[in-house]
PDB file of C-alpha atoms and ligand atoms in Angstrom:
ATOM      1  CA  MET G   1       2.543  -9.913  14.533  1.00 38.00           C
ATOM      2  CA  PHE G   2       0.772 -10.791  11.464  1.00 46.00           C
ATOM      3  CA  ASN G   3      -1.576 -14.027  11.239  1.00 55.00           C
ATOM      4  CA  GLY G   4      -3.413 -14.745   7.838  1.00 64.00           C
ATOM      5  CA  VAL G   5      -2.465 -10.790   7.389  1.00 75.00           C
ATOM      6  CA  SER G   6      -3.301 -10.048   3.427  1.00 83.00           C
ATOM      7  CA  GLU G   7      -0.522  -8.026   1.381  1.00 86.00           C
ATOM      8  CA  ALA G   8      -3.053  -5.151   0.453  1.00 89.00           C
ATOM      9  CA  LEU G   9      -4.136  -4.668   4.408  1.00 90.00           C
ATOM     10  CA  LEU G  10      -0.025  -5.097   5.502  1.00 90.00           C
ATOM     11  CA  LYS G  11      -0.065  -2.422   2.433  1.00 92.00           C
ATOM     12  CA  GLN G  12      -2.200  -0.256   3.294  1.00 92.00           C
ATOM     13  CA  CYS G  13      -1.206  -0.320   7.063  1.00 92.00           C
ATOM     14  CA  LEU G  14       2.787   0.775   6.055  1.00 93.00           C
ATOM     15  CA  GLU G  15       1.365   3.387   4.028  1.00 93.00           C
ATOM     16  CA  TYR G  16      -0.839   5.451   6.748  1.00 92.00           C
ATOM     17  CA  ALA G  17       2.711   4.806   9.481  1.00 91.00           C
ATOM     18  CA  ARG G  18       4.562   6.378   6.416  1.00 90.00           C
ATOM     19  CA  GLN G  19       2.234   8.897   6.345  1.00 90.00           C
ATOM     20  CA  ARG G  20       1.483   9.561   9.581  1.00 88.00           C
ATOM     21  CA  GLY G  21       5.877  10.084  10.014  1.00 87.00           C
ATOM     22  CA  TYR G  22       6.377   6.759  12.428  1.00 90.00           C
ATOM     23  CA  GLU G  23      10.078   5.829  12.616  1.00 93.00           C
ATOM     24  CA  PHE G  24      10.080   1.793  11.404  1.00 95.00           C
ATOM     25  CA  VAL G  25      12.655   0.344  14.376  1.00 95.00           C
ATOM     26  CA  SER G  26      14.173  -2.711  14.650  1.00 96.00           C
ATOM     27  CA  ILE G  27      13.082  -5.285  18.274  1.00 97.00           C
ATOM     28  CA  ASP G  28      16.651  -5.369  19.243  1.00 97.00           C
ATOM     29  CA  GLU G  29      16.430  -1.324  18.194  1.00 96.00           C
ATOM     30  CA  LEU G  30      13.828  -0.681  19.989  1.00 96.00           C
ATOM     31  CA  VAL G  31      15.159  -2.642  23.397  1.00 97.00           C
ATOM     32  CA  ARG G  32      18.549  -1.333  23.161  1.00 97.00           C
ATOM     33  CA  ARG G  33      16.714   2.823  22.865  1.00 95.00           C
ATOM     34  CA  ALA G  34      14.675   2.210  25.694  1.00 95.00           C
ATOM     35  CA  LEU G  35      17.615   0.916  27.724  1.00 95.00           C
ATOM     36  CA  SER G  36      19.726   3.518  27.310  1.00 95.00           C
ATOM     37  CA  GLY G  37      17.422   6.000  29.401  1.00 88.00           C
ATOM     38  CA  VAL G  38      16.833   8.406  26.287  1.00 85.00           C
ATOM     39  CA  GLU G  39      12.948   9.360  25.683  1.00 83.00           C
ATOM     40  CA  ALA G  40      10.741   8.982  22.601  1.00 80.00           C
ATOM     41  CA  ARG G  41      10.959  12.102  20.766  1.00 80.00           C
ATOM     42  CA  HIS G  42       7.970  10.481  18.132  1.00 83.00           C
ATOM     43  CA  PRO G  43       5.936   7.327  17.940  1.00 87.00           C
ATOM     44  CA  MET G  44       7.786   4.174  16.960  1.00 91.00           C
ATOM     45  CA  LEU G  45       6.161   0.843  15.083  1.00 93.00           C
ATOM     46  CA  CYS G  46       8.124  -1.963  16.027  1.00 94.00           C
ATOM     47  CA  LEU G  47       6.880  -5.827  13.351  1.00 95.00           C
ATOM     48  CA  THR G  48       7.103  -8.650  14.257  1.00 95.00           C
ATOM     49  CA  LEU G  49       6.567 -11.819  12.459  1.00 95.00           C
ATOM     50  CA  ASP G  50       6.680 -15.425  14.909  1.00 95.00           C
ATOM     51  CA  ASP G  51       6.889 -18.973  13.643  1.00 96.00           C
ATOM     52  CA  GLY G  52       8.748 -18.829  10.577  1.00 97.00           C
ATOM     53  CA  TYR G  53       6.772 -19.897   7.502  1.00 96.00           C
ATOM     54  CA  ALA G  54       8.060 -19.829   4.086  1.00 96.00           C
ATOM     55  CA  ASP G  55       4.811 -18.053   2.826  1.00 93.00           C
ATOM     56  CA  GLN G  56       5.160 -15.235   5.646  1.00 93.00           C
ATOM     57  CA  VAL G  57       8.598 -15.243   4.187  1.00 95.00           C
ATOM     58  CA  THR G  58       8.353 -15.252   0.833  1.00 94.00           C
ATOM     59  CA  ARG G  59       4.432 -12.893   1.192  1.00 91.00           C
ATOM     60  CA  LEU G  60       5.784 -10.535   4.033  1.00 92.00           C
ATOM     61  CA  VAL G  61       8.896  -9.794   4.742  1.00 95.00           C
ATOM     62  CA  PRO G  62       9.744  -8.722   1.018  1.00 95.00           C
ATOM     63  CA  MET G  63       6.894  -5.974   1.972  1.00 94.00           C
ATOM     64  CA  LEU G  64       8.143  -5.207   5.124  1.00 95.00           C
ATOM     65  CA  LEU G  65      12.061  -4.380   3.725  1.00 97.00           C
ATOM     66  CA  GLU G  66      10.260  -2.323   0.411  1.00 95.00           C
ATOM     67  CA  TYR G  67       9.136   0.106   3.023  1.00 94.00           C
ATOM     68  CA  GLU G  68      11.747  -0.177   5.155  1.00 95.00           C
ATOM     69  CA  ALA G  69      10.341  -1.381   8.245  1.00 95.00           C
ATOM     70  CA  LYS G  70      12.980  -3.435   9.966  1.00 96.00           C
ATOM     71  CA  PRO G  71      10.923  -6.438  10.850  1.00 96.00           C
ATOM     72  CA  THR G  72      12.509  -9.500  12.637  1.00 97.00           C
ATOM     73  CA  LEU G  73      11.037 -13.012  12.194  1.00 97.00           C
ATOM     74  CA  PHE G  74      11.231 -15.765  14.948  1.00 98.00           C
ATOM     75  CA  VAL G  75      11.123 -18.796  13.671  1.00 98.00           C
ATOM     76  CA  ILE G  76      10.739 -22.192  16.213  1.00 98.00           C
ATOM     77  CA  SER G  77      14.237 -23.525  15.046  1.00 98.00           C
ATOM     78  CA  ASP G  78      13.360 -27.276  15.145  1.00 98.00           C
ATOM     79  CA  PHE G  79      10.954 -26.114  12.563  1.00 98.00           C
ATOM     80  CA  ALA G  80      13.540 -24.146  10.048  1.00 98.00           C
ATOM     81  CA  ASP G  81      15.656 -27.656  10.821  1.00 98.00           C
ATOM     82  CA  ASP G  82      12.472 -29.737   9.698  1.00 97.00           C
ATOM     83  CA  GLN G  83      12.542 -31.335  12.932  1.00 96.00           C
ATOM     84  CA  ASP G  84       9.155 -30.564  14.031  1.00 95.00           C
ATOM     85  CA  TRP G  85       6.277 -28.882  13.108  1.00 97.00           C
ATOM     86  CA  PRO G  86       4.127 -26.563  15.547  1.00 97.00           C
ATOM     87  CA  TRP G  87       1.524 -28.524  17.458  1.00 97.00           C
ATOM     88  CA  ASP G  88      -1.316 -25.933  16.736  1.00 96.00           C
ATOM     89  CA  ALA G  89      -0.295 -26.249  13.490  1.00 96.00           C
ATOM     90  CA  GLN G  90      -0.924 -29.395  13.674  1.00 97.00           C
ATOM     91  CA  LEU G  91      -3.965 -29.263  15.042  1.00 97.00           C
ATOM     92  CA  ALA G  92      -5.410 -26.634  13.406  1.00 96.00           C
ATOM     93  CA  TYR G  93      -4.304 -28.843   9.934  1.00 97.00           C
ATOM     94  CA  ALA G  94      -6.276 -31.951  11.336  1.00 97.00           C
ATOM     95  CA  VAL G  95      -9.608 -30.153  11.783  1.00 97.00           C
ATOM     96  CA  LYS G  96      -9.495 -28.408   8.440  1.00 96.00           C
ATOM     97  CA  ALA G  97      -9.025 -31.717   6.258  1.00 96.00           C
ATOM     98  CA  CYS G  98     -11.813 -33.739   8.880  1.00 97.00           C
ATOM     99  CA  GLU G  99     -14.343 -34.377   6.425  1.00 96.00           C
ATOM    100  CA  ALA G 100     -16.721 -34.838   9.074  1.00 96.00           C
ATOM    101  CA  SER G 101     -19.185 -32.404   9.612  1.00 96.00           C
ATOM    102  CA  SER G 102     -19.483 -32.766  13.401  1.00 96.00           C
ATOM    103  CA  VAL G 103     -17.123 -34.196  15.760  1.00 97.00           C
ATOM    104  CA  THR G 104     -16.548 -34.947  20.055  1.00 97.00           C
ATOM    105  CA  LEU G 105     -13.654 -34.493  20.986  1.00 97.00           C
ATOM    106  CA  ALA G 106     -12.515 -35.237  24.885  1.00 96.00           C
ATOM    107  CA  LEU G 107     -10.639 -32.389  26.265  1.00 96.00           C
ATOM    108  CA  GLY G 108      -9.561 -33.523  29.383  1.00 92.00           C
ATOM    109  CA  GLU G 109     -13.223 -34.673  31.356  1.00 92.00           C
ATOM    110  CA  ARG G 110     -14.676 -33.574  28.742  1.00 94.00           C
ATOM    111  CA  HIS G 111     -16.542 -34.770  25.403  1.00 96.00           C
ATOM    112  CA  ARG G 112     -17.288 -31.448  23.696  1.00 96.00           C
ATOM    113  CA  VAL G 113     -19.477 -31.795  20.249  1.00 97.00           C
ATOM    114  CA  PHE G 114     -18.372 -29.968  17.294  1.00 97.00           C
ATOM    115  CA  ASP G 115     -20.133 -28.548  14.618  1.00 96.00           C
ATOM    116  CA  LEU G 116     -17.712 -28.425  11.680  1.00 96.00           C
ATOM    117  CA  ASN G 117     -20.520 -27.607   9.284  1.00 94.00           C
ATOM    118  CA  GLY G 118     -18.793 -23.442   8.064  1.00 91.00           C
ATOM    119  CA  LYS G 119     -15.504 -22.098   8.631  1.00 92.00           C
ATOM    120  CA  PRO G 120     -16.530 -19.867  11.640  1.00 94.00           C
ATOM    121  CA  ASP G 121     -16.809 -24.011  13.378  1.00 96.00           C
ATOM    122  CA  ARG G 122     -13.937 -24.932  11.992  1.00 96.00           C
ATOM    123  CA  ILE G 123     -12.404 -21.795  13.548  1.00 95.00           C
ATOM    124  CA  PHE G 124     -13.920 -22.445  16.684  1.00 97.00           C
ATOM    125  CA  CYS G 125     -13.426 -25.508  16.997  1.00 97.00           C
ATOM    126  CA  ARG G 126      -9.756 -24.842  16.463  1.00 97.00           C
ATOM    127  CA  ARG G 127      -9.249 -22.217  18.440  1.00 96.00           C
ATOM    128  CA  THR G 128     -11.012 -23.930  21.520  1.00 97.00           C
ATOM    129  CA  ILE G 129      -8.958 -27.409  20.900  1.00 97.00           C
ATOM    130  CA  VAL G 130      -5.291 -25.186  20.669  1.00 96.00           C
ATOM    131  CA  GLN G 131      -6.243 -23.041  24.318  1.00 95.00           C
ATOM    132  CA  TYR G 132      -6.931 -26.450  25.365  1.00 96.00           C
ATOM    133  CA  ALA G 133      -4.229 -28.122  24.030  1.00 97.00           C
ATOM    134  CA  LYS G 134      -1.605 -25.059  25.569  1.00 94.00           C
ATOM    135  CA  THR G 135      -1.477 -26.475  29.184  1.00 90.00           C
ATOM    136  CA  LEU G 136      -0.708 -30.242  28.828  1.00 94.00           C
ATOM    137  CA  ASP G 137       2.710 -30.690  28.962  1.00 91.00           C
ATOM    138  CA  SER G 138       4.353 -32.343  26.014  1.00 88.00           C
ATOM    139  CA  ALA G 139       3.846 -36.203  26.714  1.00 91.00           C
ATOM    140  CA  HIS G 140      -0.132 -35.131  27.039  1.00 95.00           C
ATOM    141  CA  LEU G 141       0.223 -33.427  24.241  1.00 96.00           C
ATOM    142  CA  SER G 142       1.438 -35.694  21.352  1.00 95.00           C
ATOM    143  CA  ASP G 143      -1.905 -38.234  23.238  1.00 96.00           C
ATOM    144  CA  PHE G 144      -4.475 -35.307  22.087  1.00 98.00           C
ATOM    145  CA  ILE G 145      -3.065 -34.587  18.728  1.00 97.00           C
ATOM    146  CA  LEU G 146      -3.375 -38.439  17.954  1.00 97.00           C
ATOM    147  CA  HIS G 147      -7.118 -38.526  19.143  1.00 98.00           C
ATOM    148  CA  VAL G 148      -7.646 -35.358  17.306  1.00 98.00           C
ATOM    149  CA  ALA G 149      -6.091 -36.990  14.699  1.00 98.00           C
ATOM    150  CA  ALA G 150      -8.101 -40.002  14.725  1.00 98.00           C
ATOM    151  CA  THR G 151     -11.283 -38.716  15.426  1.00 97.00           C
ATOM    152  CA  CYS G 152     -11.411 -37.019  12.720  1.00 97.00           C
ATOM    153  CA  GLN G 153      -9.331 -39.238  10.499  1.00 97.00           C
ATOM    154  CA  VAL G 154      -6.918 -37.290   9.518  1.00 97.00           C
ATOM    155  CA  THR G 155      -3.325 -38.716   9.154  1.00 97.00           C
ATOM    156  CA  ILE G 156      -1.229 -36.152  10.790  1.00 97.00           C
ATOM    157  CA  PRO G 157       2.476 -36.221   8.089  1.00 96.00           C
ATOM    158  CA  GLU G 158       5.431 -35.602  10.842  1.00 94.00           C
ATOM    159  CA  ARG G 159       6.989 -33.275   8.167  1.00 95.00           C
ATOM    160  CA  ALA G 160       5.528 -29.640   8.090  1.00 96.00           C
ATOM    161  CA  PRO G 161       2.996 -30.481   4.907  1.00 96.00           C
ATOM    162  CA  GLU G 162       2.562 -28.003   1.834  1.00 94.00           C
ATOM    163  CA  GLY G 163       0.793 -25.000   2.728  1.00 93.00           C
ATOM    164  CA  TYR G 164       2.459 -25.631   6.265  1.00 95.00           C
ATOM    165  CA  ARG G 165       6.478 -25.835   4.755  1.00 96.00           C
ATOM    166  CA  PRO G 166       9.379 -23.462   7.232  1.00 97.00           C
ATOM    167  CA  ALA G 167      11.412 -21.535   5.802  1.00 98.00           C
ATOM    168  CA  THR G 168      14.745 -22.978   5.333  1.00 98.00           C
ATOM    169  CA  TRP G 169      18.381 -21.702   6.744  1.00 98.00           C
ATOM    170  CA  SER G 170      18.966 -20.423   3.814  1.00 98.00           C
ATOM    171  CA  MET G 171      15.748 -19.094   2.531  1.00 98.00           C
ATOM    172  CA  LEU G 172      16.445 -17.633   6.216  1.00 98.00           C
ATOM    173  CA  ARG G 173      19.614 -16.645   5.415  1.00 98.00           C
ATOM    174  CA  GLU G 174      18.883 -15.031   2.100  1.00 98.00           C
ATOM    175  CA  TRP G 175      16.890 -12.472   3.241  1.00 98.00           C
ATOM    176  CA  GLU G 176      19.144 -11.934   6.378  1.00 98.00           C
ATOM    177  CA  ASP G 177      21.747 -10.316   3.429  1.00 98.00           C
ATOM    178  CA  LYS G 178      18.355  -8.307   2.238  1.00 98.00           C
ATOM    179  CA  GLY G 179      17.442  -6.616   6.111  1.00 97.00           C
ATOM    180  CA  LEU G 180      15.755  -9.409   7.858  1.00 98.00           C
ATOM    181  CA  LYS G 181      16.438  -9.581  11.220  1.00 98.00           C
ATOM    182  CA  ILE G 182      15.393 -13.700  12.944  1.00 98.00           C
ATOM    183  CA  GLY G 183      14.988 -14.406  16.323  1.00 98.00           C
ATOM    184  CA  SER G 184      14.196 -17.982  18.404  1.00 98.00           C
ATOM    185  CA  HIS G 185      10.823 -17.846  19.191  1.00 98.00           C
ATOM    186  CA  ASN G 186      11.839 -20.974  21.190  1.00 98.00           C
ATOM    187  CA  ARG G 187      13.129 -24.932  19.981  1.00 98.00           C
ATOM    188  CA  SER G 188       9.624 -26.540  19.612  1.00 96.00           C
ATOM    189  CA  HIS G 189       6.342 -24.670  19.576  1.00 96.00           C
ATOM    190  CA  ASN G 190       5.553 -25.813  22.941  1.00 96.00           C
ATOM    191  CA  VAL G 191       4.458 -22.645  25.936  1.00 96.00           C
ATOM    192  CA  LEU G 192       6.995 -22.742  28.734  1.00 97.00           C
ATOM    193  CA  THR G 193       4.578 -23.618  31.169  1.00 95.00           C
ATOM    194  CA  ALA G 194       3.834 -26.807  29.950  1.00 94.00           C
ATOM    195  CA  LEU G 195       7.251 -27.863  29.806  1.00 95.00           C
ATOM    196  CA  ASP G 196       9.370 -28.379  32.616  1.00 94.00           C
ATOM    197  CA  PRO G 197      12.173 -25.768  33.551  1.00 96.00           C
ATOM    198  CA  GLU G 198      14.965 -28.256  32.736  1.00 97.00           C
ATOM    199  CA  ARG G 199      13.697 -28.114  28.810  1.00 96.00           C
ATOM    200  CA  VAL G 200      12.766 -25.097  29.231  1.00 98.00           C
ATOM    201  CA  GLY G 201      16.812 -23.776  29.530  1.00 98.00           C
ATOM    202  CA  ALA G 202      17.539 -26.942  27.792  1.00 98.00           C
ATOM    203  CA  GLU G 203      15.366 -25.537  24.614  1.00 98.00           C
ATOM    204  CA  LEU G 204      16.214 -21.691  25.062  1.00 98.00           C
ATOM    205  CA  LYS G 205      20.119 -22.480  24.896  1.00 98.00           C
ATOM    206  CA  TYR G 206      19.533 -25.236  22.177  1.00 98.00           C
ATOM    207  CA  SER G 207      17.601 -22.329  19.771  1.00 98.00           C
ATOM    208  CA  TRP G 208      19.934 -19.844  20.619  1.00 98.00           C
ATOM    209  CA  GLU G 209      22.731 -22.168  19.186  1.00 98.00           C
ATOM    210  CA  ARG G 210      20.974 -23.265  15.803  1.00 98.00           C
ATOM    211  CA  LEU G 211      19.825 -19.395  14.715  1.00 98.00           C
ATOM    212  CA  SER G 212      23.832 -18.121  15.960  1.00 98.00           C
ATOM    213  CA  SER G 213      25.312 -21.589  14.245  1.00 98.00           C
ATOM    214  CA  GLU G 214      23.332 -20.473  10.850  1.00 98.00           C
ATOM    215  CA  LEU G 215      22.987 -16.548  10.705  1.00 98.00           C
ATOM    216  CA  ALA G 216      24.969 -14.447  10.661  1.00 98.00           C
ATOM    217  CA  ALA G 217      23.303 -11.796  12.999  1.00 98.00           C
ATOM    218  CA  PRO G 218      20.476 -12.924  14.911  1.00 98.00           C
ATOM    219  CA  SER G 219      18.304 -10.977  17.404  1.00 98.00           C
ATOM    220  CA  LYS G 220      19.210 -11.047  20.683  1.00 97.00           C
ATOM    221  CA  THR G 221      15.259 -10.578  21.788  1.00 98.00           C
ATOM    222  CA  PHE G 222      14.244 -14.266  23.205  1.00 98.00           C
ATOM    223  CA  CYS G 223       9.311 -14.082  22.025  1.00 98.00           C
ATOM    224  CA  TYR G 224       7.547 -16.665  24.084  1.00 98.00           C
ATOM    225  CA  PRO G 225       5.389 -18.908  22.382  1.00 96.00           C
ATOM    226  CA  SER G 226       1.830 -17.974  22.853  1.00 94.00           C
ATOM    227  CA  GLY G 227       3.658 -15.527  24.909  1.00 95.00           C
ATOM    228  CA  THR G 228       0.027 -14.880  27.151  1.00 95.00           C
ATOM    229  CA  ALA G 229       0.390 -13.607  30.977  1.00 95.00           C
ATOM    230  CA  ARG G 230      -1.049 -17.908  31.130  1.00 94.00           C
ATOM    231  CA  ASP G 231       2.418 -19.097  28.914  1.00 95.00           C
ATOM    232  CA  PHE G 232       5.137 -18.525  31.034  1.00 96.00           C
ATOM    233  CA  SER G 233       5.913 -16.228  34.238  1.00 97.00           C
ATOM    234  CA  LYS G 234       8.714 -15.101  36.018  1.00 97.00           C
ATOM    235  CA  THR G 235      10.768 -17.913  36.303  1.00 97.00           C
ATOM    236  CA  HIS G 236      10.991 -18.768  32.588  1.00 98.00           C
ATOM    237  CA  GLU G 237      12.243 -14.519  32.900  1.00 98.00           C
ATOM    238  CA  SER G 238      14.492 -15.575  34.208  1.00 98.00           C
ATOM    239  CA  LEU G 239      15.375 -18.503  32.744  1.00 98.00           C
ATOM    240  CA  VAL G 240      15.543 -16.005  28.876  1.00 98.00           C
ATOM    241  CA  ARG G 241      18.256 -14.234  30.857  1.00 98.00           C
ATOM    242  CA  SER G 242      20.124 -16.930  31.848  1.00 97.00           C
ATOM    243  CA  ALA G 243      20.474 -18.125  28.536  1.00 97.00           C
ATOM    244  CA  GLY G 244      22.055 -15.548  27.159  1.00 97.00           C
ATOM    245  CA  TYR G 245      18.797 -13.438  25.762  1.00 98.00           C
ATOM    246  CA  GLU G 246      18.746  -9.376  26.882  1.00 98.00           C
ATOM    247  CA  ALA G 247      14.861  -9.263  25.723  1.00 98.00           C
ATOM    248  CA  GLY G 248      11.918 -11.230  25.559  1.00 98.00           C
ATOM    249  CA  VAL G 249       8.614  -9.785  23.593  1.00 97.00           C
ATOM    250  CA  THR G 250       5.493 -11.432  24.649  1.00 97.00           C
ATOM    251  CA  THR G 251       1.486 -10.932  23.267  1.00 95.00           C
ATOM    252  CA  LEU G 252       0.250  -8.813  26.002  1.00 95.00           C
ATOM    253  CA  SER G 253      -1.661  -6.557  23.948  1.00 92.00           C
ATOM    254  CA  ARG G 254      -0.774  -3.233  25.531  1.00 91.00           C
ATOM    255  CA  ILE G 255       1.530  -0.024  23.729  1.00 90.00           C
ATOM    256  CA  ALA G 256       5.453  -0.842  24.464  1.00 92.00           C
ATOM    257  CA  TYR G 257       6.410   2.055  26.488  1.00 91.00           C
ATOM    258  CA  PHE G 258      10.207   3.031  27.185  1.00 93.00           C
ATOM    259  CA  ARG G 259      10.014   3.358  30.909  1.00 93.00           C
ATOM    260  CA  ASP G 260       8.063  -0.479  30.934  1.00 95.00           C
ATOM    261  CA  ILE G 261      10.878  -2.035  28.554  1.00 96.00           C
ATOM    262  CA  ARG G 262      13.473  -0.442  31.005  1.00 96.00           C
ATOM    263  CA  ARG G 263      11.148  -1.559  34.366  1.00 96.00           C
ATOM    264  CA  ASN G 264      11.557  -5.494  32.909  1.00 97.00           C
ATOM    265  CA  PRO G 265      13.057  -6.091  29.051  1.00 98.00           C
ATOM    266  CA  TYR G 266      12.353 -10.243  30.011  1.00 98.00           C
ATOM    267  CA  ARG G 267       8.453  -8.752  29.008  1.00 98.00           C
ATOM    268  CA  ILE G 268       7.280  -6.253  26.345  1.00 97.00           C
ATOM    269  CA  SER G 269       3.607  -6.669  25.410  1.00 96.00           C
ATOM    270  CA  ARG G 270       2.726  -6.483  21.966  1.00 94.00           C
ATOM    271  CA  ILE G 271      -0.425  -5.784  19.820  1.00 91.00           C
ATOM    272  CA  GLY G 272      -1.627  -8.582  17.227  1.00 89.00           C
ATOM    273  CA  PHE G 273      -1.666  -6.933  14.049  1.00 88.00           C
ATOM    274  CA  PRO G 274      -5.210  -4.856  12.787  1.00 87.00           C
ATOM    275  CA  ASP G 275      -7.580  -6.805  11.140  1.00 86.00           C
ATOM    276  CA  THR G 276      -8.613  -3.378   9.073  1.00 88.00           C
ATOM    277  CA  VAL G 277      -6.714  -0.129   8.471  1.00 87.00           C
ATOM    278  CA  ALA G 278      -9.768   1.339  10.227  1.00 87.00           C
ATOM    279  CA  GLN G 279      -8.110  -0.142  13.111  1.00 87.00           C
ATOM    280  CA  PHE G 280      -4.518   0.364  13.041  1.00 87.00           C
ATOM    281  CA  ALA G 281      -5.695   3.859  12.606  1.00 84.00           C
ATOM    282  CA  ARG G 282      -6.866   3.599  16.247  1.00 82.00           C
ATOM    283  CA  TYR G 283      -4.035   2.528  17.920  1.00 81.00           C
ATOM    284  CA  ALA G 284      -2.187   5.067  16.028  1.00 76.00           C
ATOM    285  CA  SER G 285      -4.315   7.643  17.511  1.00 73.00           C
ATOM    286  CA  TRP G 286      -4.921   5.955  20.332  1.00 67.00           C
ATOM    287  CA  VAL G 287      -0.529   6.583  21.096  1.00 66.00           C
ATOM    288  CA  GLU G 288      -1.194  10.575  19.597  1.00 63.00           C
ATOM    289  CA  ALA G 289      -3.057  10.938  22.390  1.00 60.00           C
ATOM    290  CA  LEU G 290      -1.719   9.214  25.173  1.00 56.00           C
ATOM    291  CA  ARG G 291       1.359  11.143  23.794  1.00 53.00           C
ATOM    292  CA  SER G 292       0.676  13.805  24.336  1.00 52.00           C
ATOM    293  CA  LYS G 293      -0.422  13.745  28.248  1.00 50.00           C
ATOM    294  CA  LEU G 294       1.864  11.096  28.751  1.00 47.00           C
ATOM    295  CA  PRO G 295       5.865  11.154  28.491  1.00 41.00           C
ATOM    296  CA  PHE G 296       6.621   7.705  27.230  1.00 37.00           C
TER     297      PHE G 296
HETATM  298 ZN1  LIG U 301       3.924 -18.776  17.835  1.00 65.48          ZN
END
């Protein structure tokens, strides 16, 4: 996953992976190989990006394709349709644009004062309110966004503003032609546990229909919004399967072994992109150390 990854860091990590003999595989290929029962003979690296912002496609995807890294981008279909923009981005926008040096926000019953003097304060505020907002159903989430916007004295635009624009379907088609795989990150960015099961089923189906009608060959792998253990359940794994997806990726942060994918292809773990090349190298050495001890 990539969140605010610089081109320079990405390039260094791709170089490192190439030199260490990692094979780049797309997520669909990884799933296919795991389910075929063949054992992995060498370490593989599968790179995925979530959400579908325009700058992911213009900045990161070209570099990934240049390295033949077989990336997959998971898009929020209402965002690509420019019907909506991610709720977490709306909260980030409000906190960033707030001109006050502190704000008091109501997180349920609790009122919390957030300093907004420096960038780390703003990051802390954003992370805290996003964690809280994840637990709200969609009506309460809309109310909470209005509360944050009003308190921050910021008007949240209806469509994604500059800096938060989505990759359009025509951009996505252009990069799909060049080798980018595109999959569903659902219709909205709401975490599945915050929606009732009927709505989850309808969103899963709708986003697949949108991707299928706009793209030549969308990925059959689904990407859970947020994707931590609290953000989806066994019920959601079944709904994802019933909607016709063949696998699901999470943000459960572990190396993905073939045997785990075979056991449950709807709960594939992923490691967040590292902050430094040294950290990337540490992940790589764990993989190599584990390989010498365990069958993949
Ligand atoms: Zn996301």
